[in-house]
Amino acid sequence: MGRALTGHQASDLGSSLSTGRRSRRLLGSLYVQVLIGIALGALLGFLSPESAVAMRPLGDGFIKIVRMLIAPVVFTTVVVGIAQMGAMKEVGRIGFRALVYFELVSTLALAIGLVVVKVLKPGEGIAFDPATADLQSVSAYTTASRQLNGVDFILHIIPDTMVGAFSQGEIIQVLFVAILVGLALLRLGQPMAQVVDLLAKASHVLFDIVGLIMKLAPLGAFGAMAFTVGRYGVGTLLSLGTLMAGVYITCAFFIFVVLGAIMALTGLSLWKFLRYIGEEILIVLGTSSSETVLPRLMVKLERLGCSKPVVGLVVPTGYSFNLDGTSIYMTMAAIFLAQACGVELTWTQELGLLAMLMLTSKGAAAVTGGGFITLAATLAAFPSIPVASLTLLVGVDRFMSEARSITNLIGNGVATLVVAKWDGSLDVARARRILDGEPPAPDCADPTH
């Protein structure tokens, strides 16, 4: 016969079991798993660079799987959202308000980047000679940049075929097709109710698939971070540390001061919102791609109280037109290269560069290579700064991509909340309750968990 436990022993046992359950719940959290993946990837990159570089397929594979789902997720969400609107004029109203907000805030981001880089002057003292540059290292970016201009970007929105928009995975093209289909279903009305219901059910299936794929996020974050640190090394960071620090500090300033003020005007807390999308921020940190969390962001914003039409229109459009982090990076990088090459720009030239970046930054999501290619396009159209100077940024661009991707993600989340509030399509009381930690109603549960 075993001895009965004393009161203290029973209490200790209960405490140990409770601690064990809390530990298991903590380790079972996607937030913690992604954080562990990032830390292990960075450690492997530092200790064994060759092995770390070999981990690249893990990160690339995860990004490809998520991108595979973005086109159908955007299509079904936007079509259902528009088809369930009361009138076509609502689509135009939401779209107009979104574009006004995008232009104002992204222009502010460009201006802030310009001011910071002028104050820090990270390029002074480098004395870079473009004649000695290894142009081979940037040839892929400069070749692609020749195809970028304002007219091409507008025409790029229209796909060659409806199927082509999906096969190429171009968000802005899929959005264009989805708006047309949604408007057609809205015009046809009740006879198309079954079609809308079918698409709504397909959307639920797609988001459930996203939930399954997100279980691989820690592995993808590990592979992407290991490759980045292993391939470029810590020494590369030190060589252009002032520029990198400037970009990170400026992005942080933009998030906490500018977006914080905007959120305060909306009546919500930025800090609580950042905690709410904390898992998404970590996934972007690990993969250097804000696209990897686009479906999850849409779900969480709907859960927060934004209407489906606003989320469906604003989030995908923002991924092409509201790239605040990319805007900051491009301004700072362009002026940095001018400083490094000893090019003195007048205020007129700087304002001209800012105006050009306002246009080219809108195309950053339209091509593979994002901000780096559009920066090359800007320099090609602005001959005062040698395109060859881009070789200075090749090694550190990847490390700065985390800052701009996270800023882009948070900026688009805030933009959706602002447009929804502006349109009267945000349940502010519900948003506050959920941001305070209250679980959503069963019909609003997040299918990505």
Short mmCIF file of N, CA, C and O in Angstrom, two decimals, residues 93-94 305-307 310 419-427:
data_model
loop_
_atom_site.label_atom_id
_atom_site.label_comp_id
_atom_site.label_asym_id
_atom_site.label_seq_id
_atom_site.Cartn_x
_atom_site.Cartn_y
_atom_site.Cartn_z
N ARG A 93 -16.18 53.79 -53.68
CA ARG A 93 -15.92 54.61 -52.49
C ARG A 93 -14.78 54.04 -51.66
O ARG A 93 -13.87 54.77 -51.25
N ILE A 94 -14.82 52.74 -51.40
CA ILE A 94 -13.76 52.11 -50.61
C ILE A 94 -12.42 52.19 -51.34
O ILE A 94 -11.39 52.52 -50.75
N GLY A 305 -13.07 42.93 -36.77
CA GLY A 305 -14.26 43.75 -36.93
C GLY A 305 -14.32 44.53 -38.22
O GLY A 305 -15.27 45.31 -38.44
N CYS A 306 -13.33 44.37 -39.12
CA CYS A 306 -13.37 45.02 -40.44
C CYS A 306 -14.30 44.22 -41.35
O CYS A 306 -14.30 42.99 -41.32
N SER A 307 -15.07 44.91 -42.17
CA SER A 307 -15.98 44.21 -43.07
C SER A 307 -15.19 43.48 -44.16
O SER A 307 -14.09 43.89 -44.54
N VAL A 310 -14.03 45.58 -47.29
CA VAL A 310 -12.89 46.47 -47.03
C VAL A 310 -11.60 45.66 -46.98
O VAL A 310 -10.59 46.03 -47.59
N VAL A 419 -9.21 52.69 -43.19
CA VAL A 419 -10.20 52.77 -44.27
C VAL A 419 -11.55 52.22 -43.79
O VAL A 419 -12.61 52.77 -44.10
N ALA A 420 -11.51 51.13 -43.02
CA ALA A 420 -12.75 50.56 -42.50
C ALA A 420 -13.44 51.54 -41.55
O ALA A 420 -14.66 51.72 -41.60
N LYS A 421 -12.66 52.21 -40.69
CA LYS A 421 -13.24 53.21 -39.78
C LYS A 421 -13.79 54.40 -40.57
O LYS A 421 -14.90 54.90 -40.29
N TRP A 422 -13.05 54.85 -41.56
CA TRP A 422 -13.46 55.97 -42.42
C TRP A 422 -14.77 55.63 -43.14
O TRP A 422 -15.64 56.48 -43.32
N ASP A 423 -14.90 54.36 -43.54
CA ASP A 423 -16.08 53.93 -44.30
C ASP A 423 -17.24 53.53 -43.40
O ASP A 423 -18.31 53.19 -43.89
N GLY A 424 -17.03 53.55 -42.09
CA GLY A 424 -18.08 53.11 -41.18
C GLY A 424 -18.26 51.60 -41.18
O GLY A 424 -19.33 51.09 -40.83
N SER A 425 -17.20 50.88 -41.57
CA SER A 425 -17.28 49.42 -41.70
C SER A 425 -16.40 48.72 -40.66
O SER A 425 -15.98 47.58 -40.87
N LEU A 426 -16.09 49.41 -39.57
CA LEU A 426 -15.28 48.83 -38.50
C LEU A 426 -16.07 48.82 -37.20
O LEU A 426 -16.57 49.87 -36.76
N ASP A 427 -16.18 47.65 -36.61
CA ASP A 427 -16.83 47.52 -35.30
C ASP A 427 -15.76 47.83 -34.24
O ASP A 427 -15.02 46.94 -33.80
#
